Short mmCIF file of C-alpha atoms in Angstrom, two decimals:
data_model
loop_
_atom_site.label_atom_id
_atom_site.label_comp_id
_atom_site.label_asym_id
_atom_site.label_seq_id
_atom_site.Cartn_x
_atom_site.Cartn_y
_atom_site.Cartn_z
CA UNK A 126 2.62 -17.43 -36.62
CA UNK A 127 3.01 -19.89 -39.53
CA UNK A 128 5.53 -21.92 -37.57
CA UNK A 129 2.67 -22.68 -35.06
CA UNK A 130 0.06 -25.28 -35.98
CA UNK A 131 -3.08 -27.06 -34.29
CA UNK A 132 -3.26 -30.83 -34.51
CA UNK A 133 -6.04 -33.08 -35.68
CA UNK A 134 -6.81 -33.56 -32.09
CA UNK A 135 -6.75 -29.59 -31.40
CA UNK A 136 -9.07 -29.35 -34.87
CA UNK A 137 -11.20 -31.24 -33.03
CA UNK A 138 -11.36 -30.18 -30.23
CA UNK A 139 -11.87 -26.38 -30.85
CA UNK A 140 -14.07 -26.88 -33.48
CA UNK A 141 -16.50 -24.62 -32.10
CA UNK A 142 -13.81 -21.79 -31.99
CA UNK A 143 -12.86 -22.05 -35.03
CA UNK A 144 -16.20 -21.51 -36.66
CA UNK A 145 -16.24 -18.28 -35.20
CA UNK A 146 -15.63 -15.55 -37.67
CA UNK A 147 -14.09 -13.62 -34.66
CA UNK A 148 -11.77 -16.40 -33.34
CA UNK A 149 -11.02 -18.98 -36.53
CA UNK A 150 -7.96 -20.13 -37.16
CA UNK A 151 -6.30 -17.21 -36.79
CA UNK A 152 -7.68 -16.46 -33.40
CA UNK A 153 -7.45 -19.82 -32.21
CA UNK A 154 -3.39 -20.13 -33.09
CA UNK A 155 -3.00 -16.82 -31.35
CA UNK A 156 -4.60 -18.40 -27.94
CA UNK A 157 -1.82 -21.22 -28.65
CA UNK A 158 0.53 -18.91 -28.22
CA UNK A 159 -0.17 -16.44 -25.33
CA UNK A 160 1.08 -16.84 -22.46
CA UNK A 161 -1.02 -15.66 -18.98
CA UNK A 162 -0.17 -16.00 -15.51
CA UNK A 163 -3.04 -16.62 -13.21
CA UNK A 164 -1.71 -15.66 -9.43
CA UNK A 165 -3.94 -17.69 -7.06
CA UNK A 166 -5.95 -21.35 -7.37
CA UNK A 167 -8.55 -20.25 -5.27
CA UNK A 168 -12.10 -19.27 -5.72
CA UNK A 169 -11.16 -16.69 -8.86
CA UNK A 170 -8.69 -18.89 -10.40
CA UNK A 171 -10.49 -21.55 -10.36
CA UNK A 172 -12.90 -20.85 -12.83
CA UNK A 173 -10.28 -19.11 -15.04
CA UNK A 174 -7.96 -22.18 -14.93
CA UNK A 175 -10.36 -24.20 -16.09
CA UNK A 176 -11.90 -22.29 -18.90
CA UNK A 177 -8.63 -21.06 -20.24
CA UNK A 178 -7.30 -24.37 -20.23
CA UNK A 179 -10.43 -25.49 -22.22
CA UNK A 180 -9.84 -22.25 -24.37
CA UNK A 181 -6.32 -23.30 -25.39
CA UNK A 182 -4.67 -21.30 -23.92
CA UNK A 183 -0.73 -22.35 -24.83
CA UNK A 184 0.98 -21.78 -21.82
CA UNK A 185 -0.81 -21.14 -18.29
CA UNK A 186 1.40 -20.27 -14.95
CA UNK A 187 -0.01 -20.68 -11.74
CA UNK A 188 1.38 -19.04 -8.50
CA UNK A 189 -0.03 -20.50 -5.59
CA UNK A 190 1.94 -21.97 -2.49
CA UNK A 191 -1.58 -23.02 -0.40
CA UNK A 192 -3.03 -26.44 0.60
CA UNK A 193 -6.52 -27.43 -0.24
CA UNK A 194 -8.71 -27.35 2.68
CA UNK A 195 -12.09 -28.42 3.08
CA UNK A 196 -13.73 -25.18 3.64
CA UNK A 197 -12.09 -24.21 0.00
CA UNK A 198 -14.77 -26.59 -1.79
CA UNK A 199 -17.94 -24.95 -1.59
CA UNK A 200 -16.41 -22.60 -4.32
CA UNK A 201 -12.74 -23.69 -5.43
CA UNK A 202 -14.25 -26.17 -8.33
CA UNK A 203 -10.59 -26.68 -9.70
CA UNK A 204 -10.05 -28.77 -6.39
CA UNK A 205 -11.79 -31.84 -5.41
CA UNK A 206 -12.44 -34.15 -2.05
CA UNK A 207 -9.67 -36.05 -2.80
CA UNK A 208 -7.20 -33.26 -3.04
CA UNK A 209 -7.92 -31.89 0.65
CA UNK A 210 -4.24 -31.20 2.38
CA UNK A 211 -2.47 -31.78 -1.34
CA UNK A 212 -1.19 -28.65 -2.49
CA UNK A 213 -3.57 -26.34 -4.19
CA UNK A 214 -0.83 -26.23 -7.28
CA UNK A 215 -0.90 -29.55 -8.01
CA UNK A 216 -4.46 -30.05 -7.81
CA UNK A 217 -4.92 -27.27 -10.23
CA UNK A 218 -2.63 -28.41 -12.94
CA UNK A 219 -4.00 -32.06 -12.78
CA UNK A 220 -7.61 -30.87 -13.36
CA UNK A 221 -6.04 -28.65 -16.65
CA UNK A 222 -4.26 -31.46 -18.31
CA UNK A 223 -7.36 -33.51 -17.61
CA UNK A 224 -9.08 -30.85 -19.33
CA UNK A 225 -7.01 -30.28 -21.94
CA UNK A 226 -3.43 -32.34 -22.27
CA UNK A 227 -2.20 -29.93 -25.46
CA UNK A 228 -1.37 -26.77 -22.72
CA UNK A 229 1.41 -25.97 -21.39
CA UNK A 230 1.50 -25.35 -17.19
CA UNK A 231 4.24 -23.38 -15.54
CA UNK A 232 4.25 -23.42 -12.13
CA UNK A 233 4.82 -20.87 -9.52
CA UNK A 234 4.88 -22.61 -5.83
CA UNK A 235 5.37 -19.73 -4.03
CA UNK A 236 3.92 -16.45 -2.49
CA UNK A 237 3.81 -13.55 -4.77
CA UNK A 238 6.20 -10.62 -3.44
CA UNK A 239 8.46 -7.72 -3.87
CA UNK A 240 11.31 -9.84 -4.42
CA UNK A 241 9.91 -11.91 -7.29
CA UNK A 242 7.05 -10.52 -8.83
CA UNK A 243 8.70 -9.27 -11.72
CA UNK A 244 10.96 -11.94 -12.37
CA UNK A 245 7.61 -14.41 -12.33
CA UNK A 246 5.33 -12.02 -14.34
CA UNK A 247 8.16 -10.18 -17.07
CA UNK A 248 7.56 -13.72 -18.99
CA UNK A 249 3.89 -13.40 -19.50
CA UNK A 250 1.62 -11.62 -21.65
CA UNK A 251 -1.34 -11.07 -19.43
CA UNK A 252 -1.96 -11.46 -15.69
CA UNK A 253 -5.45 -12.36 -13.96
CA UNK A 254 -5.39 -11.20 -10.41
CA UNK A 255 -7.21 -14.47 -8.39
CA UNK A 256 -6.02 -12.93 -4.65
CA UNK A 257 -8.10 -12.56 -1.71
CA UNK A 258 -6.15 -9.65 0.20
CA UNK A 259 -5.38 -6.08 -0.35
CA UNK A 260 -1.55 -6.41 -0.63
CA UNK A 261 -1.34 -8.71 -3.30
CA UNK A 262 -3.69 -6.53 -4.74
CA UNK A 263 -1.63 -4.06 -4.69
CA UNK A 264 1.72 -5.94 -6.12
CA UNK A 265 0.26 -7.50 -8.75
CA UNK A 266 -0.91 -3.97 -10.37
CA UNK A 267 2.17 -1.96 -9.62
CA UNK A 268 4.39 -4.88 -11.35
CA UNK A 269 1.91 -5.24 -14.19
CA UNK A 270 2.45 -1.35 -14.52
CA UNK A 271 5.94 -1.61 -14.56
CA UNK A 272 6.15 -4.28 -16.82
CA UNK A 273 3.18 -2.73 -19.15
CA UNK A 274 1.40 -6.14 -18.50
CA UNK A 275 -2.69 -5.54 -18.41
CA UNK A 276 -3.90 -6.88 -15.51
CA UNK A 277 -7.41 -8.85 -15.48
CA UNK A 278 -8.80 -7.92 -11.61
CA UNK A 279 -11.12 -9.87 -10.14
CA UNK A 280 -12.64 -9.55 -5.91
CA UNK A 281 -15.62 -11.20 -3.86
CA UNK A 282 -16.91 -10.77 -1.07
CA UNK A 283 -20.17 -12.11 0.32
CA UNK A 284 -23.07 -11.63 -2.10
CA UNK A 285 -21.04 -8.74 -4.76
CA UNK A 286 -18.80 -9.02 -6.74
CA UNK A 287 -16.72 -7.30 -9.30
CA UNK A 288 -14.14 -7.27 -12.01
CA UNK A 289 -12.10 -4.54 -14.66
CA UNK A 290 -8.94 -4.59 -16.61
CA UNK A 291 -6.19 -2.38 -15.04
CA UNK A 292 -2.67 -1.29 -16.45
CA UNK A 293 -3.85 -2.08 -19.72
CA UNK A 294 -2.24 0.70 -22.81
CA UNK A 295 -3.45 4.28 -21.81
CA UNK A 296 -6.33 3.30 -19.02
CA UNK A 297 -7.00 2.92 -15.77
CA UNK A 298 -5.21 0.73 -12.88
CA UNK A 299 -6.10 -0.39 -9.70
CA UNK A 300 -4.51 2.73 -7.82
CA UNK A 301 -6.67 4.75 -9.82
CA UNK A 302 -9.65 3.44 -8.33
CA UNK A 303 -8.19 2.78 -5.04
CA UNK A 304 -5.20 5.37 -4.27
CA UNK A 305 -4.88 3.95 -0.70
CA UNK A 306 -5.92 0.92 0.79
CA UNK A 307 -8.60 0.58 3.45
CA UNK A 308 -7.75 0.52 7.33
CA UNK A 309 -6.60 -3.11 8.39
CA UNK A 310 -9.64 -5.05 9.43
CA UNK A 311 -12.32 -2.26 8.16
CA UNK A 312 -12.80 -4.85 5.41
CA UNK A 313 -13.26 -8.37 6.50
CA UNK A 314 -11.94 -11.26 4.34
CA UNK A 315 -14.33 -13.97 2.86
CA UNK A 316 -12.83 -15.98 5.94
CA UNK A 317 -14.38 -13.58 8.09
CA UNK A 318 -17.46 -12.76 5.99
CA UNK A 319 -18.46 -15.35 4.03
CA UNK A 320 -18.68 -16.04 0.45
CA UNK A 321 -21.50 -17.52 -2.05
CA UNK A 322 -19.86 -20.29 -3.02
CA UNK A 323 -21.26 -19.43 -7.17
CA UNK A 324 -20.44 -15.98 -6.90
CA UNK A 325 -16.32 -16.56 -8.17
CA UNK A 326 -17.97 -18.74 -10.63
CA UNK A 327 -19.19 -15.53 -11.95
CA UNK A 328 -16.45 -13.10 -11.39
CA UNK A 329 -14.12 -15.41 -12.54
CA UNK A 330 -15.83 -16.37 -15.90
CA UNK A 331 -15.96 -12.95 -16.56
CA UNK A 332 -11.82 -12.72 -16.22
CA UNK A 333 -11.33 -15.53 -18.22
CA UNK A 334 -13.60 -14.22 -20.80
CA UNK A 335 -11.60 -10.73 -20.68
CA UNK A 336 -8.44 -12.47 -20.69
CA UNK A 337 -9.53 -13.94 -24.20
CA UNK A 338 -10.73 -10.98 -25.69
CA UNK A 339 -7.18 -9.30 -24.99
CA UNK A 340 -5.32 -12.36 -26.78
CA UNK A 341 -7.65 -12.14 -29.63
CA UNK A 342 -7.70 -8.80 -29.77
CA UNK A 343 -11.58 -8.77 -29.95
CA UNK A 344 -14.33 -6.97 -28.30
CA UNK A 345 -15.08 -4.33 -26.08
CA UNK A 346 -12.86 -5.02 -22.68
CA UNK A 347 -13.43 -4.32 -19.16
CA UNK A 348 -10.60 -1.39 -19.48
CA UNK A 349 -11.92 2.07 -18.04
CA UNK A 350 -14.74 0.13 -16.32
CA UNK A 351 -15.74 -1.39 -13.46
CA UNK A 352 -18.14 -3.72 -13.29
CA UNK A 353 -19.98 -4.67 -10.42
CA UNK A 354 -21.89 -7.47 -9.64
CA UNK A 355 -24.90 -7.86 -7.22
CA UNK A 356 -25.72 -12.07 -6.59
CA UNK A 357 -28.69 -11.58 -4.26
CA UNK A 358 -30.77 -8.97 -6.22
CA UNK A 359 -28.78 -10.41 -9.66
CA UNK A 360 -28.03 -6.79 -10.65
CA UNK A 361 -25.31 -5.66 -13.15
CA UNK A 362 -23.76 -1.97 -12.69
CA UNK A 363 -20.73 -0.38 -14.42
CA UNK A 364 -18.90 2.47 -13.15
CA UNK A 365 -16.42 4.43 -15.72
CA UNK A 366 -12.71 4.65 -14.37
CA UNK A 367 -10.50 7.17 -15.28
CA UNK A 368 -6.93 7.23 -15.15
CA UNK A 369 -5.55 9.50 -12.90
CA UNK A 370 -5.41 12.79 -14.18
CA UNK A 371 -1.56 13.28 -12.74
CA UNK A 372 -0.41 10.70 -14.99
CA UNK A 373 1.30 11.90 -17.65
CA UNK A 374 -0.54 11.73 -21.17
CA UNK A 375 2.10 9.42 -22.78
CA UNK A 376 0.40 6.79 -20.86
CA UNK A 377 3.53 6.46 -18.05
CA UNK A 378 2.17 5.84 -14.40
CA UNK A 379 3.34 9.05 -12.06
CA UNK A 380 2.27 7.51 -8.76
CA UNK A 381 4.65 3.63 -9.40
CA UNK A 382 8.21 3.87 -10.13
CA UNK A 383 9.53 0.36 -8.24
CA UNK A 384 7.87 -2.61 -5.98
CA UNK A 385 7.60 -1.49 -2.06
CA UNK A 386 6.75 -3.55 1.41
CA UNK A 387 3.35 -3.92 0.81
CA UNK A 388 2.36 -5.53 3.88
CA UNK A 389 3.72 -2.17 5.77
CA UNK A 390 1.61 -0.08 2.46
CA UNK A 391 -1.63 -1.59 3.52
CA UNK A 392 -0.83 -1.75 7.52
CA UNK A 393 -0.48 -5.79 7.52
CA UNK A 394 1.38 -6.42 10.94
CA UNK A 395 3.65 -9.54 11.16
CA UNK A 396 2.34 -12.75 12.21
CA UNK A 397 2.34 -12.74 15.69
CA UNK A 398 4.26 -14.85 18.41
CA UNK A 399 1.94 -16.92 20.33
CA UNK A 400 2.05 -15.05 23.89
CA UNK A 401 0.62 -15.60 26.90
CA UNK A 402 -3.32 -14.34 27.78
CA UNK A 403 -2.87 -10.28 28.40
CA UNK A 404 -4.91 -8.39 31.69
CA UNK A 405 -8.30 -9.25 30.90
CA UNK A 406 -8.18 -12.54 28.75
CA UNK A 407 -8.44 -16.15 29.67
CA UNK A 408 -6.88 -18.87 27.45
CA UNK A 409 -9.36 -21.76 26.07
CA UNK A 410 -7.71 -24.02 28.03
CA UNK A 411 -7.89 -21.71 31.60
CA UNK A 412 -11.64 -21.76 30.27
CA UNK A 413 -11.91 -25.78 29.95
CA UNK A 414 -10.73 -25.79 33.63
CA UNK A 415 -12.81 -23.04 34.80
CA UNK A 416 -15.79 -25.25 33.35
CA UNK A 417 -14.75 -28.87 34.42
CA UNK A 418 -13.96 -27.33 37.77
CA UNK A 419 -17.93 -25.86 38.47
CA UNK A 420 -16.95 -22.60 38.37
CA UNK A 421 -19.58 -20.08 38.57
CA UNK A 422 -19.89 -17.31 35.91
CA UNK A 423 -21.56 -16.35 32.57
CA UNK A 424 -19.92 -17.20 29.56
CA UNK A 425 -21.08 -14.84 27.05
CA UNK A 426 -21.13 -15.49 22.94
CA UNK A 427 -21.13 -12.44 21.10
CA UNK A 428 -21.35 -14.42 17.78
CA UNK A 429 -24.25 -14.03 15.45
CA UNK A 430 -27.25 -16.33 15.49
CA UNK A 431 -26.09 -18.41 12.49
CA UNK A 432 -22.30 -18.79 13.90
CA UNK A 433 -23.70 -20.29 17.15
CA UNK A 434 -25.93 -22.47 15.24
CA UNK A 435 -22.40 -24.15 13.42
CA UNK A 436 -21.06 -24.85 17.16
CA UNK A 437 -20.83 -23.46 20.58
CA UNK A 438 -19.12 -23.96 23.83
CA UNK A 439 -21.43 -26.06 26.15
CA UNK A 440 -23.02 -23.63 28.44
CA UNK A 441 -22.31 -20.17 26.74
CA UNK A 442 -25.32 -17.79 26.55
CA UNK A 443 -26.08 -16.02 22.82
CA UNK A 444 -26.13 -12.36 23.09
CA UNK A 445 -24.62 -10.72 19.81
CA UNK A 446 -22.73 -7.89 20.26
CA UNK A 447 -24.70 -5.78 17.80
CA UNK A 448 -27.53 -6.58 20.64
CA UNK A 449 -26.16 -5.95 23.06
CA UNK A 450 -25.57 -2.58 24.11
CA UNK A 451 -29.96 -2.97 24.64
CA UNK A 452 -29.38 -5.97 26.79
CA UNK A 453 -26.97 -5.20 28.85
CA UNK A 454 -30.19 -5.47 31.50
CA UNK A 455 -30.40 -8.91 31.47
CA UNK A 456 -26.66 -9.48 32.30
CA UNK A 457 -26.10 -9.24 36.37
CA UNK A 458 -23.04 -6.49 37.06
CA UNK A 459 -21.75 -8.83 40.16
CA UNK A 460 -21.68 -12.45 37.75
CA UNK A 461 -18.13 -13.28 36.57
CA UNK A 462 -18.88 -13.14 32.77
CA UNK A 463 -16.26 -14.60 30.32
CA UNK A 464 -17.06 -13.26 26.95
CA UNK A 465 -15.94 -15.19 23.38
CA UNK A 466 -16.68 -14.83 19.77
CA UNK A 467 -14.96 -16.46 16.66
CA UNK A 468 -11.11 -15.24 16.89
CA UNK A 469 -11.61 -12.67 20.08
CA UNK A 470 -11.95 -9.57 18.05
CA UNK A 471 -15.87 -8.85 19.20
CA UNK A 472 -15.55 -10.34 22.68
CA UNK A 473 -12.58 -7.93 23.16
CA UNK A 474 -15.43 -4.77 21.80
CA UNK A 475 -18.21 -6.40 24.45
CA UNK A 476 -15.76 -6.41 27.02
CA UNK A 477 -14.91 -2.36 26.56
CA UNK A 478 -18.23 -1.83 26.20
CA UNK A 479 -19.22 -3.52 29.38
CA UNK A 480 -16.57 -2.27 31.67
CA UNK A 481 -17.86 1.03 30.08
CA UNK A 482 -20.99 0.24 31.94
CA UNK A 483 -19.58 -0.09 35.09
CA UNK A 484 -18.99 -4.00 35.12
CA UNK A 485 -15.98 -5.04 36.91
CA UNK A 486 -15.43 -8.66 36.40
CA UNK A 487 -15.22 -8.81 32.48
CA UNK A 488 -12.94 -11.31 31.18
CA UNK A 489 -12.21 -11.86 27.13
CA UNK A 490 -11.46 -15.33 25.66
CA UNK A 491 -8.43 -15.39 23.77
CA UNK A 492 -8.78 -16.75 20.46
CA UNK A 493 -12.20 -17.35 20.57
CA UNK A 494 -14.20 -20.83 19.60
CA UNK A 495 -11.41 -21.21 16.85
CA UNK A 496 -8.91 -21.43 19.41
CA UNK A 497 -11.33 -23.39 21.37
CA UNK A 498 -11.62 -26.41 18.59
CA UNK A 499 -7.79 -26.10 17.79
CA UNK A 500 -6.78 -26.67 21.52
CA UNK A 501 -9.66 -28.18 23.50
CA UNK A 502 -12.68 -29.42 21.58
CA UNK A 503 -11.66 -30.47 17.94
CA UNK A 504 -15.50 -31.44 17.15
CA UNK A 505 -16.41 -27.91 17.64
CA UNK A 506 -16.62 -27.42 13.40
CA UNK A 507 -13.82 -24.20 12.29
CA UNK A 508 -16.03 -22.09 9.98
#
């Protein structure tokens, strides 16, 4: 380390550091020289950018191949207005060298997979997991356990939160606490759910801060533990994780042995090609013309309350579908009843569910009010 030095400017500037018994000098140098790899610029790695570019961290690398968007600034704080449909990379590192010019920033613009993961993460020291989808998830730990890199997890959803280091020497990793993923769409995304917008403040404060303690060597880490985090009652819990107990007790991971499809692990089917409306669905456009022509029928929204309250299509009735299995009374079985919700998932479940009650003229909207602002209505708001 004596070949590495702070400036007058980095004196300065992490003066507060460096008055730390636990970080001084020798702390401080050793920040200047780790290197951590922070996949995503989203909600999690926002936060963590920032602070570990204010902590000094020498050399940052962002993977990220996203655009900002402007449903990504209620939380993403690394992004700005001014950024919306610049790429979420860029953005990033121009906020960290505004924050701190004396960093180094390696970027990544692409997605995170099989094919490159380890040639992307075998250069760093430590990796902090910012993704939002079980797949990812997934890659990043079984690379970081091949590569014996400790990986500094981090997910959100709604209201809870919660965060742990995985794959660092002799503990847990993620597979440990989650052997298999969940079945596809049992757990909806933030997209789907929602997100408080502070709550990967949190989480991802808490990464950056474990990412620290690991460079420095200080402290008590997440390792073996899960924390969880509860924003609406403003609870802490901690759960103790053990590693599997097939693992062998030289610390070597039993279960990983090389990078697979994860998309096909976690049941992630292919994008799919735009096809024509099936038996049963309408398109939004079919529905524009069904509307401008007078047609008569009841066009049903099985949305929540809130949902309808961001937008609607003129003339739809509000029954949510939790509801309505104990209204299907007030629905008449000889209308022609059209049913949408946000993407066509729920309208498709209060279409079985009505044909299951004998109706007989139950159509779904394909797509839903998404589909609806992308082809027909563009001031409907996207939420």
């Amino acid at each position: 380390m004596a070949d590495v030095t702070l400036s007058t400017d980095e004196l300065r500037r992490y003066n507060r550091h460096l008055i730390l018994p636990e970080v001084g000098m020798e702390g401080q140098l050793k920040l200047k020289q780790a290197k951590v790899l922070l996949v995503g610029t989203g909600g999690l790695g926002s936060p963590m950018a920032l602070y570990l570019a204010a902590a000094g961290v020498g050399t940052i690398g962002l993977v990220d191949f996203d655009v900002v968007d402007h449903s990504n600034l209620q939380r993403q704080i690394v992004h700005g207005t001014k950024d919306v449909g610049r790429r979420k990379i860029e953005s990033a590192e121009e906020t960290m060298r505004d924050i701190n010019p004396h960093i180094n920033i390696i970027k990544h613009e692409v997605a995170l997979t099989s094919e490159n993961a380890v040639d992307i993460v075998k250069d760093y020291d430590i990796v902090a997991d910012g993704t939002d989808n079980f797949p990812t998830r997934y890659l990043v730990n079984d690379v970081c356990v091949l590569l014996g890199k400790p990986n500094v997890y981090g997910s959100i959803f709604r209201f809870e939160g919660q965060a742990s280091v995985f794959a660092a020497e002799g503990g847990p990793c993620y597979r440990c606490l989650y052997p298999e993923p969940p079945p596809p769409g049992l757990v909806p995304s933030c997209a789907e759910g929602g997100v408080l917008g502070i709550l990967p403040g949190v989480i991802g404060v808490v990464q950056a801060t474990e990412v620290v303690k690991l460079i420095l060597g200080k402290g008590d880490t997440l390792k073996g533990r899960l924390m969880l985090y509860d924003a609406l009652n403003m609870k802490f819990r901690e759960l103790k994780l053990r590693r599997d107990p097939e693992c062998p007790a030289d610390g070597r991971c039993s279960k990983i042995h090389k990078l697979i499809d994860y998309n096909q692990f976690c049941g992630v089917a292919p994008e799919p090609v735009e096809q024509p409306p099936a038996p049963g669905e309408i398109d939004v456009v079919e529905l524009k013309a069904k509307l401008d022509r007078g047609d008569r029928f009841l066009l049903l929204d099985v949305r929540e309350p809130h949902e309808f309250q961001i937008g609607r299509i003129p003339g739809s009735v509000l029954i949510p579908l939790g509801q309505l299995p104990g209204r299907v009374g007030e629905i008449n079985p000889g209308d022609d009843i059209v049913i949408h919700c946000k993407m066509g998932g729920r309208s498709a479940k209060a279409c079985d569910l009505l044909r299951a009650q004998g109706f007989k003229r139950v159509t779904n909207v394909k797509g839903g009010i998404l589909a609806w602002s992308d082809k027909v209505d563009p001031s409907v708001p996207k939420y």
